[in-house]
Coordinates of C-alpha atoms in Angstrom, one line a residue:
Chain M
X1 CA 118.1 58.0 95.3
X2 CA 120.9 60.5 94.9
X3 CA 123.2 59.9 91.9
X4 CA 126.1 59.2 94.3
X5 CA 124.2 56.4 95.9
X6 CA 123.3 55.0 92.5
X7 CA 126.9 55.2 91.4
X8 CA 127.9 53.3 94.5
X9 CA 125.4 50.6 94.1
X10 CA 126.4 50.1 90.5
X11 CA 130.0 49.9 91.4
X12 CA 129.4 47.4 94.2
X13 CA 129.8 44.2 92.2
X14 CA 133.1 45.3 90.8
X15 CA 134.2 46.4 94.3
X16 CA 133.2 43.1 95.8
X17 CA 135.1 41.2 93.1
X18 CA 138.2 43.4 93.7
X19 CA 137.9 42.8 97.4
X20 CA 137.7 39.0 96.9
X21 CA 140.8 38.8 94.7
X22 CA 142.8 41.6 96.1
X23 CA 141.9 42.7 99.6
X24 CA 141.2 39.3 101.0
X25 CA 144.6 37.8 99.9
X26 CA 146.4 40.8 101.4
X27 CA 144.6 40.5 104.7
X28 CA 145.4 36.8 104.7
X29 CA 149.1 37.5 104.0
X30 CA 149.0 40.0 106.9
X31 CA 147.5 37.4 109.2
X32 CA 149.7 34.6 108.1
X33 CA 152.8 36.8 108.4
X34 CA 152.1 36.9 112.1
X35 CA 152.1 33.1 112.4
X36 CA 154.6 30.3 112.1
X37 CA 153.2 28.0 109.4
X38 CA 155.8 25.5 108.0
X39 CA 156.7 21.8 108.0
X40 CA 157.9 22.3 111.6
X41 CA 154.4 23.2 112.8
X42 CA 152.8 20.6 110.6
X43 CA 151.6 23.4 108.3
X44 CA 149.3 24.6 111.1
X45 CA 149.5 28.4 111.7
X46 CA 150.8 29.1 115.2
X47 CA 151.0 32.7 116.4
X48 CA 154.7 33.7 116.8
X49 CA 154.4 37.3 117.8
X50 CA 155.9 39.0 114.8
X51 CA 159.0 36.8 114.7
X52 CA 158.7 36.6 110.9
X53 CA 159.1 40.4 110.6
X54 CA 162.1 40.4 112.9
X55 CA 163.6 37.7 110.7
X56 CA 162.9 39.7 107.6
X57 CA 164.9 42.7 108.9
X58 CA 167.9 40.5 109.5
X59 CA 167.5 38.5 106.3
X60 CA 170.5 39.5 104.1
X61 CA 169.1 37.5 101.2
X62 CA 165.9 39.5 101.3
X63 CA 167.7 42.8 101.1
X64 CA 170.1 41.6 98.5
X65 CA 167.2 40.4 96.4
X66 CA 165.4 43.8 96.9
X67 CA 168.5 45.6 95.6
X68 CA 168.7 43.2 92.7
X69 CA 165.1 43.6 91.8
X70 CA 165.2 47.4 92.0
X71 CA 168.4 47.4 89.8
X72 CA 166.8 45.1 87.3
X73 CA 163.6 47.2 87.1
X74 CA 165.3 50.5 86.8
X75 CA 167.8 49.3 84.2
X76 CA 165.3 47.5 82.0
X77 CA 162.6 50.2 82.2
X78 CA 165.1 52.9 81.3
X79 CA 166.4 50.9 78.3
X80 CA 162.9 50.0 77.2
X81 CA 161.9 53.7 77.4
X82 CA 164.8 54.8 75.2
X83 CA 164.5 51.9 72.8
X84 CA 160.7 52.1 72.8
X85 CA 160.8 55.8 72.0
X86 CA 163.2 55.3 69.1
X87 CA 161.1 52.5 67.8
X88 CA 157.9 54.5 68.1
X89 CA 159.5 57.5 66.3
X90 CA 160.6 55.1 63.5
X91 CA 157.2 53.5 63.2
X92 CA 155.5 56.9 63.2
X93 CA 157.3 58.0 60.1
X94 CA 155.5 57.4 56.8
X95 CA 157.3 54.2 55.6
X96 CA 156.3 51.7 53.0
X97 CA 154.9 48.6 54.6
X98 CA 154.4 50.4 57.9
X99 CA 151.4 48.4 58.9
X100 CA 153.0 44.9 58.7
X101 CA 156.1 46.4 60.3
X102 CA 154.1 47.6 63.2
X103 CA 152.6 44.1 63.6
X104 CA 156.0 42.5 63.4
X105 CA 157.5 44.6 66.1
X106 CA 154.8 43.6 68.5
X107 CA 155.7 39.9 68.1
X108 CA 158.1 39.6 71.0
X109 CA 155.5 41.1 73.3
X110 CA 152.9 38.7 72.1
X111 CA 155.1 35.7 72.9
X112 CA 154.4 34.1 76.3
X113 CA 157.3 34.9 78.7
X114 CA 158.0 31.3 79.5
X115 CA 158.4 30.4 75.8
X116 CA 160.6 33.5 75.2
X117 CA 162.8 32.7 78.2
X118 CA 163.2 29.2 77.1
X119 CA 164.2 30.5 73.7
X120 CA 166.8 32.8 75.2
X121 CA 168.1 30.0 77.4
X122 CA 168.7 27.9 74.3
X123 CA 170.3 30.7 72.5
X124 CA 172.8 31.2 75.4
X125 CA 173.3 27.4 76.0
X126 CA 176.9 26.4 76.6
X127 CA 178.1 24.8 74.3
X128 CA 175.2 23.9 72.0
X129 CA 173.3 27.2 71.7
X130 CA 173.4 29.3 68.5
X131 CA 175.3 32.1 70.1
X132 CA 178.2 29.9 71.0
X133 CA 178.0 28.1 67.7
X134 CA 178.4 31.6 66.0
X135 CA 181.3 32.4 68.3
X136 CA 183.0 29.1 67.5
X137 CA 182.5 29.6 63.8
X138 CA 184.3 32.9 64.1
X139 CA 187.2 31.1 65.7
X140 CA 186.4 31.8 69.4
X141 CA 185.6 29.3 72.1
X142 CA 182.3 28.6 73.8
X143 CA 181.4 30.8 76.8
X144 CA 179.1 30.0 79.7
X145 CA 176.9 33.1 79.5
X146 CA 174.6 32.0 82.2
X147 CA 177.4 30.9 84.6
X148 CA 178.9 34.3 85.6
X149 CA 176.7 36.8 87.4
X150 CA 177.6 39.8 85.2
X151 CA 176.8 38.2 81.8
X152 CA 173.7 36.5 83.3
X153 CA 172.4 39.8 84.6
X154 CA 173.1 41.4 81.3
X155 CA 171.1 38.8 79.4
X156 CA 168.2 38.9 81.8
X157 CA 167.9 42.6 81.2
X158 CA 168.3 42.1 77.5
X159 CA 165.6 39.5 77.3
X160 CA 163.2 41.7 79.3
X161 CA 164.0 44.7 77.1
X162 CA 163.6 42.6 74.0
X163 CA 160.2 41.4 75.1
X164 CA 158.6 44.5 76.5
X165 CA 160.1 47.3 74.4
X166 CA 157.3 46.8 71.8
X167 CA 154.7 47.5 74.4
X168 CA 156.4 50.7 75.4
X169 CA 156.8 51.6 71.7
X170 CA 153.1 50.9 71.1
X171 CA 152.0 53.2 73.9
X172 CA 154.3 56.0 72.8
X173 CA 153.2 55.5 69.2
X174 CA 149.6 56.0 70.3
X175 CA 150.8 59.2 72.0
X176 CA 152.7 60.4 68.9
X177 CA 149.6 60.0 66.8
X178 CA 147.7 62.4 69.1
X179 CA 150.1 65.2 68.2
X180 CA 148.7 67.2 65.3
X181 CA 151.1 67.3 62.3
X182 CA 150.8 71.1 61.9
X183 CA 152.4 71.7 65.3
X184 CA 155.6 70.1 63.9
X185 CA 155.2 72.0 60.7
X186 CA 154.8 75.3 62.5
X187 CA 158.1 74.6 64.3
X188 CA 159.8 73.6 61.0
X189 CA 158.8 76.9 59.6
X190 CA 160.7 78.5 62.5
X191 CA 163.8 76.7 61.3
X192 CA 163.9 74.0 64.0
X193 CA 166.0 70.9 63.5
X194 CA 164.7 67.4 64.0
X195 CA 166.4 67.3 67.4
X196 CA 164.9 70.6 68.4
X197 CA 161.4 69.5 67.4
X198 CA 161.9 66.3 69.4
X199 CA 163.1 68.1 72.5
X200 CA 160.9 71.2 72.4
X201 CA 157.6 69.7 71.1
X202 CA 157.4 66.0 70.8
X203 CA 158.8 64.9 74.2
X204 CA 156.9 67.5 76.3
X205 CA 153.6 66.4 74.6
X206 CA 154.5 62.7 75.1
X207 CA 155.0 63.1 78.9
X208 CA 151.6 61.6 79.8
X209 CA 152.3 58.6 77.7
X210 CA 155.8 58.2 78.9
X211 CA 154.6 58.4 82.5
X212 CA 152.0 55.8 81.8
X213 CA 154.5 53.5 80.2
X214 CA 157.0 53.9 83.0
X215 CA 154.4 53.2 85.7
X216 CA 153.1 50.1 83.9
X217 CA 156.5 48.7 83.3
X218 CA 157.9 49.6 86.7
X219 CA 155.1 47.7 88.4
X220 CA 155.7 44.7 86.1
X221 CA 159.4 44.7 86.4
X222 CA 159.5 45.0 90.2
X223 CA 157.4 41.9 90.3
X224 CA 159.4 40.0 87.8
X225 CA 159.1 36.2 88.2
X226 CA 158.6 34.0 85.2
X227 CA 161.4 35.3 83.1
X228 CA 164.0 34.8 85.9
X229 CA 162.5 31.5 87.0
X230 CA 162.8 30.0 83.5
X231 CA 165.9 31.7 82.2
X232 CA 168.2 31.5 85.3
X233 CA 166.3 30.1 88.2
X234 CA 167.7 33.0 90.2
X235 CA 171.3 31.9 89.6
X236 CA 174.1 31.8 89.3
X237 CA 174.6 31.9 93.1
X238 CA 171.3 33.9 93.6
X239 CA 172.7 36.8 91.6
X240 CA 169.6 37.3 89.6
X241 CA 167.1 36.3 92.2
X242 CA 164.1 38.7 92.5
X243 CA 161.9 39.3 95.5
X244 CA 158.9 37.5 93.8
X245 CA 161.1 34.5 93.2
X246 CA 162.4 34.5 96.8
X247 CA 158.8 34.6 98.1
X248 CA 157.9 31.7 95.8
X249 CA 160.9 29.7 97.0
X250 CA 159.9 30.2 100.6
X251 CA 156.5 29.0 100.0
X252 CA 157.0 26.2 97.5
X253 CA 160.5 24.9 98.2
X254 CA 161.0 25.6 101.9
X255 CA 157.2 25.2 102.6
X256 CA 157.5 28.1 105.1
X257 CA 154.2 29.8 104.4
X258 CA 154.4 32.2 107.4
X259 CA 157.7 33.7 106.2
X260 CA 156.7 33.5 102.5
X261 CA 153.6 35.7 103.4
X262 CA 155.9 38.1 105.2
X263 CA 158.2 38.4 102.2
X264 CA 155.3 38.8 99.8
X265 CA 153.7 41.6 101.9
X266 CA 157.0 43.3 102.3
X267 CA 157.6 43.1 98.5
X268 CA 154.1 44.6 98.0
X269 CA 154.8 47.5 100.3
X270 CA 158.2 48.2 98.6
X271 CA 156.5 48.2 95.3
X272 CA 153.8 50.5 96.5
X273 CA 156.4 52.9 97.9
X274 CA 158.5 52.9 94.7
X275 CA 155.5 53.4 92.4
X276 CA 154.0 56.1 94.6
X277 CA 157.4 57.9 94.6
X278 CA 157.7 57.5 90.9
X279 CA 154.2 58.9 90.3
X280 CA 154.8 61.9 92.5
X281 CA 158.1 62.6 90.7
X282 CA 156.4 62.4 87.3
X283 CA 153.5 64.5 88.4
X284 CA 155.8 67.2 89.6
X285 CA 157.6 67.1 86.2
X286 CA 154.7 68.0 83.9
X287 CA 152.2 65.2 84.1
X288 CA 149.7 67.4 85.8
X289 CA 150.2 70.3 83.4
X290 CA 149.7 68.3 80.3
X291 CA 146.4 66.8 81.6
X292 CA 144.8 70.2 81.1
X293 CA 145.3 69.9 77.3
X294 CA 142.0 70.2 75.6
X295 CA 140.5 70.8 72.2
Chain C
X1 CA 168.5 80.3 36.3
X2 CA 165.9 83.0 36.8
X3 CA 165.7 86.0 34.6
X4 CA 165.3 89.2 36.5
X5 CA 161.8 89.7 37.9
X6 CA 159.8 92.1 39.9
X7 CA 160.1 92.5 43.6
X8 CA 157.7 90.4 45.7
X9 CA 156.7 86.8 45.4
X10 CA 156.5 85.0 42.1
X11 CA 155.3 81.5 41.4
X12 CA 156.3 80.1 38.0
X13 CA 154.6 77.0 36.6
X14 CA 154.3 75.6 40.1
X15 CA 153.3 71.9 40.1
X16 CA 152.5 69.3 42.7
X17 CA 151.8 65.7 41.8
X18 CA 151.1 62.9 44.2
X19 CA 151.1 59.6 42.4
X20 CA 148.9 60.1 39.4
X21 CA 147.0 63.0 41.0
X22 CA 147.8 66.5 39.9
X23 CA 147.1 68.6 42.9
X24 CA 148.5 71.7 41.3
X25 CA 149.0 72.1 37.6
X26 CA 151.3 74.9 36.5
X27 CA 150.4 77.8 38.6
X28 CA 151.7 81.2 37.6
X29 CA 151.1 84.0 40.1
X30 CA 152.8 87.2 41.2
X31 CA 152.2 88.9 44.5
X32 CA 153.7 92.4 44.9
X33 CA 155.3 93.6 48.2
X34 CA 152.5 94.7 50.5
X35 CA 149.9 93.1 48.3
X36 CA 147.3 90.6 49.6
X37 CA 146.2 88.0 47.1
X38 CA 143.4 85.6 48.1
X39 CA 143.6 82.1 46.8
X40 CA 139.9 81.1 46.4
X41 CA 138.3 78.0 45.3
X42 CA 136.3 74.9 46.4
X43 CA 137.8 72.2 48.6
X44 CA 140.5 70.3 46.8
X45 CA 141.2 72.9 44.2
X46 CA 144.9 73.2 45.2
X47 CA 144.9 76.4 47.3
X48 CA 146.3 74.8 50.4
X49 CA 148.7 72.8 48.3
X50 CA 150.0 76.1 46.8
X51 CA 150.5 77.5 50.3
X52 CA 152.5 74.5 51.4
X53 CA 154.7 74.7 48.3
X54 CA 155.4 78.3 49.0
X55 CA 156.2 77.5 52.7
X56 CA 158.4 74.6 51.6
X57 CA 156.4 72.1 53.7
X58 CA 155.9 69.9 50.6
X59 CA 158.3 69.6 47.7
X60 CA 157.3 71.0 44.3
X61 CA 157.1 68.5 41.4
X62 CA 157.9 71.3 39.0
X63 CA 158.2 75.1 38.7
X64 CA 159.7 77.7 40.9
X65 CA 159.0 79.9 43.9
X66 CA 160.9 83.2 43.7
X67 CA 161.1 86.0 46.2
X68 CA 162.5 89.3 45.0
X69 CA 164.0 87.3 42.1
X70 CA 165.8 84.8 44.3
X71 CA 164.8 81.1 43.8
X72 CA 163.5 79.6 47.0
X73 CA 162.4 76.3 45.5
X74 CA 165.0 74.0 47.0
X75 CA 165.2 75.7 50.4
X76 CA 164.0 74.2 53.6
X77 CA 161.0 75.9 55.3
X78 CA 163.2 77.3 58.0
X79 CA 165.4 79.1 55.4
X80 CA 162.5 80.8 53.6
X81 CA 161.6 83.2 56.4
X82 CA 157.9 82.5 55.7
X83 CA 155.3 82.9 58.4
X84 CA 152.2 80.8 58.2
X85 CA 148.9 80.9 60.1
X86 CA 147.3 77.5 60.1
X87 CA 143.7 76.8 60.0
X88 CA 144.0 75.0 63.3
X89 CA 146.3 77.8 64.6
X90 CA 148.8 75.1 65.5
X91 CA 149.5 76.6 68.9
X92 CA 151.8 74.5 71.1
X93 CA 149.4 73.2 73.8
X94 CA 152.1 72.7 76.4
X95 CA 153.2 76.3 76.3
X96 CA 151.7 79.6 77.5
X97 CA 151.0 82.4 75.0
X98 CA 154.4 83.8 75.8
X99 CA 156.0 80.4 75.4
X100 CA 154.3 80.0 72.1
X101 CA 155.8 83.2 70.8
X102 CA 159.2 82.5 72.4
X103 CA 159.8 79.0 71.1
X104 CA 160.5 80.0 67.5
X105 CA 162.9 82.8 68.6
X106 CA 164.6 80.4 71.0
X107 CA 165.0 77.8 68.2
X108 CA 166.6 80.6 66.0
X109 CA 169.0 81.3 68.9
X110 CA 168.1 84.9 69.5
X111 CA 169.5 86.4 72.7
X112 CA 167.0 86.5 75.6
X113 CA 166.8 90.3 75.8
X114 CA 165.8 90.7 72.1
X115 CA 163.4 87.8 72.4
X116 CA 161.7 89.6 75.3
X117 CA 161.5 92.9 73.5
X118 CA 160.0 91.4 70.4
X119 CA 157.5 89.4 72.4
X120 CA 156.4 92.4 74.4
X121 CA 156.0 94.6 71.3
X122 CA 154.0 92.0 69.5
X123 CA 151.8 91.2 72.5
X124 CA 151.1 94.9 72.7
X125 CA 150.3 95.3 69.0
X126 CA 147.7 92.6 69.3
X127 CA 146.5 93.6 72.7
X128 CA 147.3 90.2 74.2
X129 CA 149.3 91.4 77.1
X130 CA 146.8 90.2 79.7
X131 CA 146.8 86.7 78.3
X132 CA 150.5 86.1 78.2
X133 CA 150.5 83.4 80.9
X134 CA 147.5 81.5 79.6
X135 CA 147.7 78.2 77.8
X136 CA 145.9 77.7 74.4
X137 CA 143.3 75.6 76.0
X138 CA 142.3 78.5 78.2
X139 CA 141.7 80.9 75.3
X140 CA 138.7 81.5 73.1
X141 CA 138.7 80.9 69.4
X142 CA 139.3 84.5 68.5
X143 CA 142.1 84.8 71.1
X144 CA 143.8 81.7 69.7
X145 CA 143.6 83.2 66.3
X146 CA 145.3 86.4 67.5
X147 CA 148.1 84.4 69.2
X148 CA 148.7 82.5 66.0
X149 CA 148.8 85.9 64.1
X150 CA 151.2 87.3 66.7
X151 CA 153.4 84.3 66.3
X152 CA 153.5 84.8 62.6
X153 CA 154.2 88.5 62.7
X154 CA 156.8 88.3 65.5
X155 CA 159.5 86.9 63.3
X156 CA 159.5 89.7 60.7
X157 CA 158.7 87.3 57.9
X158 CA 159.4 88.1 54.3
X159 CA 156.2 86.3 53.2
X160 CA 153.0 85.8 55.1
X161 CA 150.7 82.9 54.4
X162 CA 147.3 82.4 55.9
X163 CA 145.5 79.1 55.5
X164 CA 141.8 79.6 56.2
X165 CA 142.7 81.6 59.3
X166 CA 139.1 82.4 60.2
X167 CA 137.2 79.3 59.2
X168 CA 137.0 78.1 62.9
X169 CA 135.4 81.3 64.0
X170 CA 131.7 82.2 64.0
X171 CA 130.4 84.5 61.3
X172 CA 130.1 87.6 63.4
X173 CA 133.6 87.3 64.8
X174 CA 134.9 86.7 61.3
X175 CA 133.4 90.0 60.1
X176 CA 134.7 91.9 63.1
X177 CA 138.2 90.6 62.7
X178 CA 138.6 91.4 59.0
X179 CA 139.5 95.0 59.4
X180 CA 142.0 94.2 62.1
X181 CA 143.6 91.5 60.1
X182 CA 143.9 93.8 57.1
X183 CA 145.5 96.5 59.3
X184 CA 148.0 94.1 60.7
X185 CA 148.9 92.2 57.6
X186 CA 148.4 94.2 54.4
X187 CA 150.2 97.2 53.2
X188 CA 153.4 96.2 54.9
X189 CA 156.4 95.3 52.8
X190 CA 155.7 91.6 52.7
X191 CA 153.5 89.8 50.1
X192 CA 150.5 88.1 51.7
X193 CA 148.7 85.0 50.4
X194 CA 145.4 84.4 52.0
X195 CA 143.7 81.0 51.4
X196 CA 139.9 80.8 51.8
X197 CA 136.9 79.1 50.3
X198 CA 134.7 82.0 51.4
X199 CA 134.2 84.6 48.6
X200 CA 133.1 87.3 51.0
X201 CA 136.3 86.9 53.0
X202 CA 138.3 87.0 49.8
X203 CA 136.6 90.1 48.7
X204 CA 137.0 91.7 52.1
X205 CA 140.6 90.8 52.6
X206 CA 142.4 90.8 49.3
X207 CA 143.6 93.3 46.7
X208 CA 143.4 90.6 44.1
X209 CA 141.7 87.2 44.0
X210 CA 143.2 84.1 42.3
X211 CA 140.5 81.6 41.6
X212 CA 141.5 78.0 41.4
X213 CA 139.7 74.9 40.3
X214 CA 141.1 71.3 40.0
X215 CA 144.6 72.5 40.4
X216 CA 144.4 75.1 37.7
X217 CA 144.3 78.8 37.9
X218 CA 141.0 80.0 36.4
X219 CA 141.5 83.7 36.7
X220 CA 143.3 86.3 38.7
X221 CA 142.3 89.9 39.2
X222 CA 140.5 92.4 41.4
X223 CA 137.2 91.2 42.8
X224 CA 135.4 93.6 40.4
X225 CA 137.3 92.3 37.4
X226 CA 136.4 88.7 38.3
X227 CA 132.8 89.5 38.9
X228 CA 132.1 91.7 35.9
X229 CA 134.4 90.1 33.4
X230 CA 134.8 86.4 34.3
X231 CA 137.2 84.3 32.2
X232 CA 134.9 81.3 32.1
X233 CA 131.7 79.8 33.4
X234 CA 133.3 78.5 36.6
X235 CA 134.5 81.9 37.6
X236 CA 131.1 83.4 36.8
X237 CA 129.2 80.9 38.8
X238 CA 131.6 80.7 41.8
X239 CA 131.5 84.4 42.5
X240 CA 128.2 86.1 43.4
X241 CA 125.4 85.0 45.6
X242 CA 122.7 84.2 44.6
X243 CA 124.5 82.5 41.7
X244 CA 124.4 83.6 38.1
X245 CA 121.6 82.2 35.9
X246 CA 122.9 80.0 33.2
X247 CA 120.3 79.7 30.4
X248 CA 120.4 77.5 27.3
X249 CA 119.1 80.3 25.0
X250 CA 120.6 79.2 21.7
X251 CA 122.1 76.0 20.5
X252 CA 125.9 76.1 21.1
X253 CA 125.7 79.2 23.3
X254 CA 124.8 79.6 27.0
X255 CA 123.7 82.9 28.4
X256 CA 124.9 84.0 31.9
X257 CA 122.8 86.6 33.6
X258 CA 123.3 87.8 37.1
X259 CA 120.1 87.9 39.2
X260 CA 120.5 91.6 40.0
X261 CA 120.7 92.5 36.3
X262 CA 117.3 91.2 35.3
X263 CA 114.4 93.6 35.5
X264 CA 110.7 92.7 35.8
X265 CA 108.1 94.7 34.0
X266 CA 105.3 94.6 31.5
X267 CA 107.6 95.5 28.6
X268 CA 110.1 92.7 28.8
X269 CA 110.7 90.1 26.1
X270 CA 110.5 86.9 28.1
X271 CA 107.3 85.8 29.8
X272 CA 107.5 84.3 33.3
X273 CA 105.5 82.9 36.1
X274 CA 106.4 83.5 39.8
X275 CA 107.3 80.3 41.7
X276 CA 108.6 81.5 45.0
X277 CA 109.7 84.6 47.0
X278 CA 112.6 84.7 49.5
X279 CA 112.6 87.9 51.5
X280 CA 116.1 88.8 52.7
X281 CA 115.4 92.2 54.4
X282 CA 117.5 94.4 52.2
X283 CA 116.5 92.5 49.0
X284 CA 114.2 89.8 47.8
X285 CA 115.0 86.9 45.7
X286 CA 112.3 85.8 43.2
X287 CA 112.2 82.4 41.6
X288 CA 110.5 82.6 38.2
X289 CA 109.6 79.9 35.7
X290 CA 110.4 80.7 32.0
X291 CA 110.6 78.5 28.9
X292 CA 114.4 78.3 29.6
X293 CA 113.8 76.9 33.1
X294 CA 113.9 78.5 36.5
X295 CA 115.5 82.0 36.8
X296 CA 116.6 83.8 39.9
X297 CA 115.9 87.6 40.1
X298 CA 116.9 90.0 42.8
X299 CA 114.7 93.0 43.4
X300 CA 114.1 95.6 46.0
X301 CA 112.7 94.3 49.3
X302 CA 109.3 96.0 49.0
X303 CA 108.4 95.9 45.3
X304 CA 105.5 93.5 44.8
X305 CA 106.2 91.3 41.8
X306 CA 103.9 92.2 38.8
X307 CA 101.0 89.8 38.2
X308 CA 102.4 88.8 34.8
X309 CA 106.1 89.5 35.0
X310 CA 108.2 89.7 31.9
X311 CA 112.0 89.6 32.0
X312 CA 114.3 92.2 30.4
X313 CA 118.0 93.0 30.8
X314 CA 120.7 95.2 29.2
X315 CA 122.9 93.8 26.4
X316 CA 126.0 94.9 28.3
X317 CA 125.2 92.5 31.2
X318 CA 125.1 89.4 29.0
X319 CA 127.8 86.9 29.5
X320 CA 128.1 84.1 26.9
X321 CA 129.7 80.7 27.4
X322 CA 130.4 77.6 25.5
X323 CA 128.0 75.0 27.0
X324 CA 130.5 72.2 26.8
X325 CA 133.8 73.7 27.7
X326 CA 132.5 76.6 29.8
X327 CA 134.8 79.0 27.9
X328 CA 133.8 82.6 27.5
X329 CA 132.4 83.4 24.1
X330 CA 132.2 86.9 22.5
X331 CA 128.8 88.5 22.7

């Protein structure tokens, strides 16, 4: 047998598994999105000639949620990147107790999102949460942080950044450790400042790791569900509802499986387009050129 | 704080301690302008430590670094105008050859036109013009080394430091590059310090050799001085291959005899038996058993060893050492 054939045969089990958990559900969504399947049809799929897709185009809530999801993803990934980079640079320096400190920073990331979101919900509780207690002890009065869209949105992003920044930091720290120390020393001998070293040397060499972190995080953030479900339930007034949550509501609350599949598939396509666009953008800005780095 | 001193680089009682470990213990060394001094010694002897102290990459625990009488000790690496060639070459992997040369000048804020002029001149000097667009990963070992050298020379440094600059190259290339390196580096106005663990390289490159062991300077002088008049047993046995014979001839005194200084013949004083011959082409090395133990002797390549060899040597070639301290003793 040719080595290509061997390779294909060896990969077959993995491909089959992937098909079972990934391709089949997608095809099923595609099929279901062309049917009406809700309480009205007695949960029996009835072909409705693409009416679901027509409904989607006119569904203001879908497009609002798409905007909100995108805004959430871009904001939190940007903040995580800046914060994660700062954290990675800090943890990369020779500090006393660096090992335990590194482990400690990872803690928020290791926490299950549901637990973490419940924690934040309690912190922000009006009037019993610790944050309001602190405000009152300083002479202020309690505030309903989760009852106005602006503050709620702020805290959703904050909670997400708090949780996933360590992941980004860890990835970038791994990248920092691949940069030989003498490169920095060579530049120090040229009289470069810390900022110049960061800009001219460290950041360019980190590009592959930054790209990886951004793509990972963007994919996760665009599909955000558990954090929002637990912390805000999409509220107040749907102002923090994400696409994944909307799809979930369609299926599980409105029991409209046909339309839920349509929303799901549309979300998937949007995600694919955003990630593909992001990847192309990153590749044009240096990802490709740094991959040729060798010994 | 410094009394007037000679031009060039001067290290005074330079120390480096990390925790309890003394990496460098009171080094005194002078390097005249245009002179190339090789720091030689086994791994961990403090030679790279010295280089890093001169460059300012590590802080000194004591002592001073002076250049033309000016104390550099407290200054940052960037202020010292030191160029260093790293063992790894430390080329910036994301930049082309040209970019590697340019980055330092850019950081220093030189105007673009001057940067370009200097880069062009240096690339021409090192015959790197055709490689200017290549990245380090696309260069051979020898080419990378030249780029590193170009980057060091480009900035008109006042001190040049080289940290094992050829240890990543194969033996042939190392020999070929030596004259070029000498041409480019030595005999200019800057003092040059060349760190190596290879004595051939030290002899080939340097005007003087400073031999270090365990953070202490053992001896400094021309290669000939160190070879013929070693300060102690370490110097005597570190320099010269095959190594010097150390023979427990008398109680309290150890005799050092270089293999090429021992003659074989019927009229010698010490009886010996041939153990083994190594034929090296231009010479042969004989291993002989004597009542002092095994002795190495170098002879001409063709001379067959006599059936009953007897060893002799001239008094002037005897080197005597204290067997415990290794200190040199009078004859």
